[in-house]
XYZ file of C-alpha atoms in Angstrom:
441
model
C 55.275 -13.716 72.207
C 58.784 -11.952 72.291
C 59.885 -10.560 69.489
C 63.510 -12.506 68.569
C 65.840 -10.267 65.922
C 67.067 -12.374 63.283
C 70.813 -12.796 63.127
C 71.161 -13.003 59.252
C 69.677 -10.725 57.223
C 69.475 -10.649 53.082
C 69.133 -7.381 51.336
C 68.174 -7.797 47.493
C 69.544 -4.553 45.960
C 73.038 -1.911 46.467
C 71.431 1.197 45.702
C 71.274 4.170 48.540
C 67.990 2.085 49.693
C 69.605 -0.920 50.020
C 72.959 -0.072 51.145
C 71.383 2.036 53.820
C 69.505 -0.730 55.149
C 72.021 -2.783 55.129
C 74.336 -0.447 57.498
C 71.675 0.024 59.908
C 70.982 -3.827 59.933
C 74.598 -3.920 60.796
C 74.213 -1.233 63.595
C 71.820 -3.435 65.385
C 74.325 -6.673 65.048
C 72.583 -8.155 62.383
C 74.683 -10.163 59.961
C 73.650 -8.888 56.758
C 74.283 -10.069 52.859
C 73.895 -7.973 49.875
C 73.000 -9.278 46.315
C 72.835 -7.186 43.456
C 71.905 -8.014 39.476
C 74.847 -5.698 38.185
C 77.197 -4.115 40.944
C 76.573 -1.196 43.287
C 74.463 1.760 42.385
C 73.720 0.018 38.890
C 69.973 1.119 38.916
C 68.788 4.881 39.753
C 71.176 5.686 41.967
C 74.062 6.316 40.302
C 73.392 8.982 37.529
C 70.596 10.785 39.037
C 71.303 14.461 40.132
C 72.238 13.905 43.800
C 69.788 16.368 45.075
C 69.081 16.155 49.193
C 65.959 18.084 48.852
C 63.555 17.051 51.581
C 61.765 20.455 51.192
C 60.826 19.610 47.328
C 59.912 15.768 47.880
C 56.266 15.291 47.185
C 54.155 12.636 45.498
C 53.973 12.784 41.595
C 50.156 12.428 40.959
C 48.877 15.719 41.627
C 46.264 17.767 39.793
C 48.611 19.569 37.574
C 50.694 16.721 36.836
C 48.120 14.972 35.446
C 46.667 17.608 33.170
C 49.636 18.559 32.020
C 50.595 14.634 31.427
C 47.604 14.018 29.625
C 48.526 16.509 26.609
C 51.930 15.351 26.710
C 52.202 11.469 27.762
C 52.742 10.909 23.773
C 54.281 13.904 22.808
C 58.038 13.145 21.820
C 60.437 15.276 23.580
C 58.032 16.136 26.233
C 59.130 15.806 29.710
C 56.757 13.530 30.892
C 56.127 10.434 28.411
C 55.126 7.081 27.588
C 57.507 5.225 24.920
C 57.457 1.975 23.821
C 54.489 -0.819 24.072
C 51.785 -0.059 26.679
C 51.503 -3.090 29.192
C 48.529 -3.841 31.563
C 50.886 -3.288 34.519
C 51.550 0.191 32.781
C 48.013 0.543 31.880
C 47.013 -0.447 35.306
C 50.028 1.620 37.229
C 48.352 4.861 34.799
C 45.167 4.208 36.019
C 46.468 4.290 39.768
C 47.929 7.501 39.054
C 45.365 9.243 37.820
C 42.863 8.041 40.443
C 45.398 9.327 42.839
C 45.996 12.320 41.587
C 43.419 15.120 43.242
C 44.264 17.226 45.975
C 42.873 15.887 48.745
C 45.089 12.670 48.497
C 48.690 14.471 47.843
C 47.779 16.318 50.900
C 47.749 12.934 52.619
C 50.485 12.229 50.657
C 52.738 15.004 51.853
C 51.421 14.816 55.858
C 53.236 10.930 55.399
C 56.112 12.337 53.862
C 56.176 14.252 56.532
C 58.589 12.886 59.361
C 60.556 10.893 56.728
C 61.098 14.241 55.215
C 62.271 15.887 58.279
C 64.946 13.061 59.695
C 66.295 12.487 56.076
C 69.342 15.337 56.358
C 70.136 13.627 60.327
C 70.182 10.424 58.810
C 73.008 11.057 55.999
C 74.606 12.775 59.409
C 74.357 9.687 61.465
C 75.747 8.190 58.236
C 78.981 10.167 58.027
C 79.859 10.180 62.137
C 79.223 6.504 61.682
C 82.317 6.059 59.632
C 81.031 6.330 55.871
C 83.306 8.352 54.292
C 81.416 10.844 51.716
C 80.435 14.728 51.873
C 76.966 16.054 51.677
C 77.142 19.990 50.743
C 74.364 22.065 52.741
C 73.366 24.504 49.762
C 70.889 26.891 48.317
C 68.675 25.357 45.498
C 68.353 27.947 42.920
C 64.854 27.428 41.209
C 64.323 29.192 37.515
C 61.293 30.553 36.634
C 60.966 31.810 32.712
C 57.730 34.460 31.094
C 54.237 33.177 31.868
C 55.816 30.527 34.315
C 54.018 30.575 38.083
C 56.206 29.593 41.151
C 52.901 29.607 43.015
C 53.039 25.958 42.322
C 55.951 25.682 43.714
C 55.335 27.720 47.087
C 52.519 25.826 47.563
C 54.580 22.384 47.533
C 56.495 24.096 50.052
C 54.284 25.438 52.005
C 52.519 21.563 52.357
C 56.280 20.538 53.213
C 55.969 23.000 56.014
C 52.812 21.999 57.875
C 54.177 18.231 57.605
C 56.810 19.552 59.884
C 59.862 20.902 58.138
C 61.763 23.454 58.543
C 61.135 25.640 55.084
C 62.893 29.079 54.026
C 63.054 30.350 50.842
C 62.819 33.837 49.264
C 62.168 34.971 45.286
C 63.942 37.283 43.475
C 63.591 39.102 39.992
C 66.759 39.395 38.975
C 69.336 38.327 36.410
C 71.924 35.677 37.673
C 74.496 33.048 35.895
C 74.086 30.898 34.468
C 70.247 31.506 33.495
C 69.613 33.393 30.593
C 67.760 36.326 30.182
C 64.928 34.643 29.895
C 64.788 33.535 33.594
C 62.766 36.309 35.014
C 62.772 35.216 38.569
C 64.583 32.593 40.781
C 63.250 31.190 44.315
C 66.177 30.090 46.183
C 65.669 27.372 48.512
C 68.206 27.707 51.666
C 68.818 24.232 53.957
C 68.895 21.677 51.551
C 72.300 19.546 50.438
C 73.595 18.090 47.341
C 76.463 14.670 47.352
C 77.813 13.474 44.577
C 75.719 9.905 44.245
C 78.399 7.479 42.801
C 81.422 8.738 45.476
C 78.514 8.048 48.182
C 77.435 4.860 47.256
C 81.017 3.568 47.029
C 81.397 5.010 50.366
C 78.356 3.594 51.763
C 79.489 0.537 50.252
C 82.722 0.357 51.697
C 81.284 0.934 54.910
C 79.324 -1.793 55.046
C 82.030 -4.385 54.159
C 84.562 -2.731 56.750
C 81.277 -3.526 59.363
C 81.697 -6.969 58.253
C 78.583 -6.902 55.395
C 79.384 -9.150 52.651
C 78.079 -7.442 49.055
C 78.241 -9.841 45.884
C 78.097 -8.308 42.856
C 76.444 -10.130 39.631
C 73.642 -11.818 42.239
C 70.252 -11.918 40.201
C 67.548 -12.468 42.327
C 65.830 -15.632 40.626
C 62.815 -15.999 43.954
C 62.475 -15.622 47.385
C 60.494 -17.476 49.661
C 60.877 -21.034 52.102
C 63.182 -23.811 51.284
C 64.163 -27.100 53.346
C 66.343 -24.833 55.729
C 63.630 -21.970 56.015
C 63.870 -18.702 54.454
C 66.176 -17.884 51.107
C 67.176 -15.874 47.982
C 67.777 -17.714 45.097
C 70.031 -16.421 42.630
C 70.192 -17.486 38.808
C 74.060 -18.465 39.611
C 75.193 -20.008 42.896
C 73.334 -21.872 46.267
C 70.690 -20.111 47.977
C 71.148 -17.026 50.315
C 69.484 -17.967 54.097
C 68.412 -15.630 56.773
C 65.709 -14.919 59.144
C 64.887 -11.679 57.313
C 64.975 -10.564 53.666
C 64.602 -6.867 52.527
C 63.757 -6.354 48.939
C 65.284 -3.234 47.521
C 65.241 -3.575 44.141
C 64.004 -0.283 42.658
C 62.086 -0.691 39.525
C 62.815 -4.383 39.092
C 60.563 -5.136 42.814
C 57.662 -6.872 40.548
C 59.972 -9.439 39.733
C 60.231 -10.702 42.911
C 57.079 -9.235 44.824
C 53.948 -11.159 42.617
C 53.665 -14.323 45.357
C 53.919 -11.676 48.663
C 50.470 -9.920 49.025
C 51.665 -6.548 47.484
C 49.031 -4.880 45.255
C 50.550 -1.902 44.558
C 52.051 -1.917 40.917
C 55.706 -0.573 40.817
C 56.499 1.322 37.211
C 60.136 2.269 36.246
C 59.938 6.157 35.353
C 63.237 6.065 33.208
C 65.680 9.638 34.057
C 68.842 10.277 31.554
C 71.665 12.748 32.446
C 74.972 13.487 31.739
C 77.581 16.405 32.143
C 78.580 19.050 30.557
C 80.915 22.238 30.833
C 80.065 25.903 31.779
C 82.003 28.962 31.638
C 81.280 29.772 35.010
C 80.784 27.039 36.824
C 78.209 26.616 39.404
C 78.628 26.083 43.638
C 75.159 25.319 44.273
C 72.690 23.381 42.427
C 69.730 24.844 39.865
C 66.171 23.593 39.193
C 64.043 24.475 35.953
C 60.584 23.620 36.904
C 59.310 24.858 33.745
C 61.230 22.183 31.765
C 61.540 19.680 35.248
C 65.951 19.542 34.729
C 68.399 20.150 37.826
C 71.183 20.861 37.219
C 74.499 19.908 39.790
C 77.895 20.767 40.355
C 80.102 17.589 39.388
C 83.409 18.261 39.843
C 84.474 21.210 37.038
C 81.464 20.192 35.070
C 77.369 20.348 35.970
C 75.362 17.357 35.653
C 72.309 17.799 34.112
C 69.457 15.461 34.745
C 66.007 15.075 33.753
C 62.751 13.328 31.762
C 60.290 10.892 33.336
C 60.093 7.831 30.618
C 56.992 5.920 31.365
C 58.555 2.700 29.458
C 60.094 -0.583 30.120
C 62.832 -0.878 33.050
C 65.402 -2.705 30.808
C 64.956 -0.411 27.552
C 67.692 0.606 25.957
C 70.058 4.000 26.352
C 67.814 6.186 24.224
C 70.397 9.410 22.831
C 66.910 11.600 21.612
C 65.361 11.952 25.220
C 68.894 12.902 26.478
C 69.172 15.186 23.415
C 65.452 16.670 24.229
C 66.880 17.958 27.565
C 69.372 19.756 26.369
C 66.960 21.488 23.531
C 64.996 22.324 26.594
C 67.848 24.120 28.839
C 69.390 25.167 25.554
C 67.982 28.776 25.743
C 67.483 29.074 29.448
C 71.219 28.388 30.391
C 74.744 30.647 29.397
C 77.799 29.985 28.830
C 77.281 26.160 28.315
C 79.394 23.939 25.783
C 76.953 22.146 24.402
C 79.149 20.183 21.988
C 80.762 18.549 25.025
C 78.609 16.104 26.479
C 79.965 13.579 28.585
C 79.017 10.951 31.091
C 75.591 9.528 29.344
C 73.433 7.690 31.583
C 70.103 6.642 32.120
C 68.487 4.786 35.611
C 64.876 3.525 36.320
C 63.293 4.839 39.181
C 60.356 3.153 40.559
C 57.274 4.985 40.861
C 53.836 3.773 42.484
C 50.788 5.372 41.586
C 50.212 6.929 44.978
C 53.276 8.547 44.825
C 54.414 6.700 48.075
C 57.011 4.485 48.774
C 56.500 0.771 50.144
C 58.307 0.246 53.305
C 57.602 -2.616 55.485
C 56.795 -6.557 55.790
C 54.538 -7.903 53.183
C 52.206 -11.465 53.852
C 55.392 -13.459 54.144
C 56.580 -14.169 57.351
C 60.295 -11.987 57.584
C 60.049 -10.569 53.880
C 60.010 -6.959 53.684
C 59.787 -4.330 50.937
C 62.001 -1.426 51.309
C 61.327 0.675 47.670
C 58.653 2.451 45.418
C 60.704 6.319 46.170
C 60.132 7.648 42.904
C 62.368 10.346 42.465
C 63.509 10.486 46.400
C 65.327 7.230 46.624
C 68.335 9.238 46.826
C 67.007 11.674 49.717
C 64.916 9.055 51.597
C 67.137 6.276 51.460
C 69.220 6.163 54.935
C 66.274 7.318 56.618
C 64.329 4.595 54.867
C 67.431 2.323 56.053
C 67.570 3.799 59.594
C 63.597 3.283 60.228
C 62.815 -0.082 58.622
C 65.904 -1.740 59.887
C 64.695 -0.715 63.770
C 61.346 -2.167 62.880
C 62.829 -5.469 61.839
C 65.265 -6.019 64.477
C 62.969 -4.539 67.455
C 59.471 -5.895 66.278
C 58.020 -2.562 66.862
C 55.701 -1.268 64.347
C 56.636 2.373 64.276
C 54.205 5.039 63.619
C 56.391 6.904 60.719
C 56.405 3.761 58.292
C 52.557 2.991 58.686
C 51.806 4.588 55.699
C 54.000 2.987 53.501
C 52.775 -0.394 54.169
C 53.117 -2.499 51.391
C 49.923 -4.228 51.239
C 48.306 -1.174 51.441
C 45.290 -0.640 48.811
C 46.351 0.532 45.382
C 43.400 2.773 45.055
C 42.159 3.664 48.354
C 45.886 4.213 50.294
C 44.632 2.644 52.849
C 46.036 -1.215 54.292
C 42.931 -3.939 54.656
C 43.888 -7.124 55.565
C 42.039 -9.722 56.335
C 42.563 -12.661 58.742
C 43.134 -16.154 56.848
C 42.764 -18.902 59.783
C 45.882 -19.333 61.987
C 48.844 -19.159 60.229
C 51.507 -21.829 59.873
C 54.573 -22.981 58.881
C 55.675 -23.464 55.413
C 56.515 -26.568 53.953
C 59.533 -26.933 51.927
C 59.581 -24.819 49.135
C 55.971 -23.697 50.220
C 55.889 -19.926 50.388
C 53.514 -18.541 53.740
C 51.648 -16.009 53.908
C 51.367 -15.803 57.558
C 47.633 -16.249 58.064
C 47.218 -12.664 56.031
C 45.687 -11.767 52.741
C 45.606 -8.603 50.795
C 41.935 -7.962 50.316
């Protein structure tokens, strides 16, 4: 049967994910609507540390993660931590995690990071000829390493990012630099990565979009998706239903919300990061990463942005000033020159984690609804790729190789996608949702 593109598509979500997919939809002629709860770049895009590190991008559960998150999950002030009541999605998103976490599956992990890893720098490129007007910085990462800490951990990350295909150079040295203390006793420095600044680039992005004719409405909470009278819509808690022939969900964290009637298994669990900014005497040109304590650090503007924490607790939890106050105990000693009475810019964003590490990309059991989140910490990195990739699927029809395992209704434990056929599929009734003769098994 040929494969028709659908003229009107609905993206649920302005972040870099959504925007992204939303200019590429445009690229291929594709009207396209955004909604968003708050505005653009409301969830984790706006405040996180702007890093373009393909090199460093890896899935979280890995063997030391998970021994070191075990002794500190309910330590306060640690950098990895669960606060707040313990759900069964968190519960069951924990389990996940630690099931996924042994080596053998983040070096599956990585190998499918792989090509998404490799295009993401051409794809902010493709971004900026196209018209959107925002500056990525190429730039050497500057990675810390204090007494007793091992950056054998780190090479070996890179070293996995290598075989999947990048293109990898770095070099230690033991030496003293600004702003790291004394106590830093050796720094890798990471050449061929980038850094943007994430709120002028998602205004840019967004702007883009609406000069390509995109509409974006701001204050658009996505109430449901599925079939009404008129075929497929987004329903909003305010205003009539948004149509199309195609819907992306791109909602970050908040992607349970709208994702329990589609056929996707995998749980999505925010993984709350603070940050904020802060003056240094000598400011710095490229950005800095202490493993040891998991910050970055970023230039922003005549001040650095410091960012850091993973918060295992709930998406919509409030601004909480003693995890943002923990990071800076924890650079405290490791940085110079730093005012640390002068802390400006407070912020914190939910990114959404799965417990494979892995993002979901691609249609779920609903005829024309597809998933386009799950980044973790990437979002930022991965996201016009992600864009660029999933919006030639939709329009073409052409399953491409480089999204296959990101599949959305992909086994939570396993990795792997097993569907099952359900009879013939058929149409949906009015306010019937279809799940397109497919079931997650």
């Amino acid at each position: 049967m040929k494969h028709v593109p659908p003229q009107r598509v609905v993206v649920v979500g302005a972040g870099a994910v959504g925007l992204s997919c939303a200019w590429f939809l445009l690229e291929h002629g594709a009207e396209v609507t955004v909604l968003d709860r708050s505005g653009v770049g409301a969830g984790a895009s706006w405040g996180n540390a702007g890093y373009l590190t393909p090199a460093m991008a890896a899935p979280l559960p890995e063997p030391a993660l998970l021994r070191e998150g075990v002794r500190s999950l309910l330590t306060p002030g640690s950098p990895v931590t669960v606060t707040g009541p313990v759900s069964a999605a968190t519960l069951a998103f924990l389990a996940g995690f630690a099931r996924n976490s042994t080596s053998a599956r983040w070096r599956r992990g990585m190998a499918a990071l792989g090509p998404l890893c490799r295009d993401s720098l051409p794809a902010f490129d493709e971004l900026v000829t196209g018209g959107v007007a925002a500056e990525t910085h190429e730039a050497t990462i500057r990675i810390g390493f204090g007494d007793g800490e091992d950056p054998a951990g780190l090479e070996h990350e890179l070293a996995a990012a290598r075989a999947a295909g990048q293109t990898v150079r770095y070099q230690s040295t033991i030496s003293h630099e600004p702003p790291f203390s004394h106590r830093i006793k050796q720094i890798v420095h990471l050449d061929g990565q980038r850094f943007l600044a994430p709120g002028r680039f998602l205004d840019a992005l967004a702007e883009a979009v609406r000069e390509r004719g995109g509409q974006i409405l701001d204050g658009a909470q996505a109430r449901s998706v599925g079939f009404g009278p008129a075929g497929l819509q987004v329903d909003t808690w305010t205003g009539p239903p948004h149509r199309g022939e195609a819907v992306i969900l791109a909602t970050g964290a908040w992607l349970p919300q709208l994702t329990s009637r589609l056929g996707v298994r995998i749980p999505v669990q925010a993984g709350r990061g603070y940050s904020c900014s802060i003056p240094l005497a000598q400011p710095i040109t490229t950005p800095i990463y202490l493993p040891g304590v998991r910050v970055a650090l970023t230039p922003y503007g005549n001040r650095v942005r410091v960012a850091g924490t993973m918060e295992i607790s709930d998406r919509d939890a409030p601004f909480d000033r003693r995890r943002l106050d923990a990071i800076l105990r924890s650079i405290h000693p490791l940085i110079d020159g730093a005012d640390w009475a002068d802390v400006q810019d407070p912020w914190v964003g939910a990114r959404p984690l799965t417990p494979d590490g892995l993002p979901l990309i691609g249609p779920t059991a609903v005829d024309g609804i597809h998933i386009a989140g799950g980044h973790g910490m990437w979002g930022l990195t991965l996201g016009p790729v992600t864009g660029k990739l999933l919006a030639r699927q939709i329009m073409t029809g052409t399953a491409l190789p480089e999204l296959a395992p990101f599949h959305p209704l992909r086994s939570p434990w396993s990795g792997a996608l097993r569907l099952r056929a359900w009879g013939r599929p058929r149409a949906a009734a009015p306010g019937e949702v279809s799940f397109s003769g497919l079931r997650a098994r």
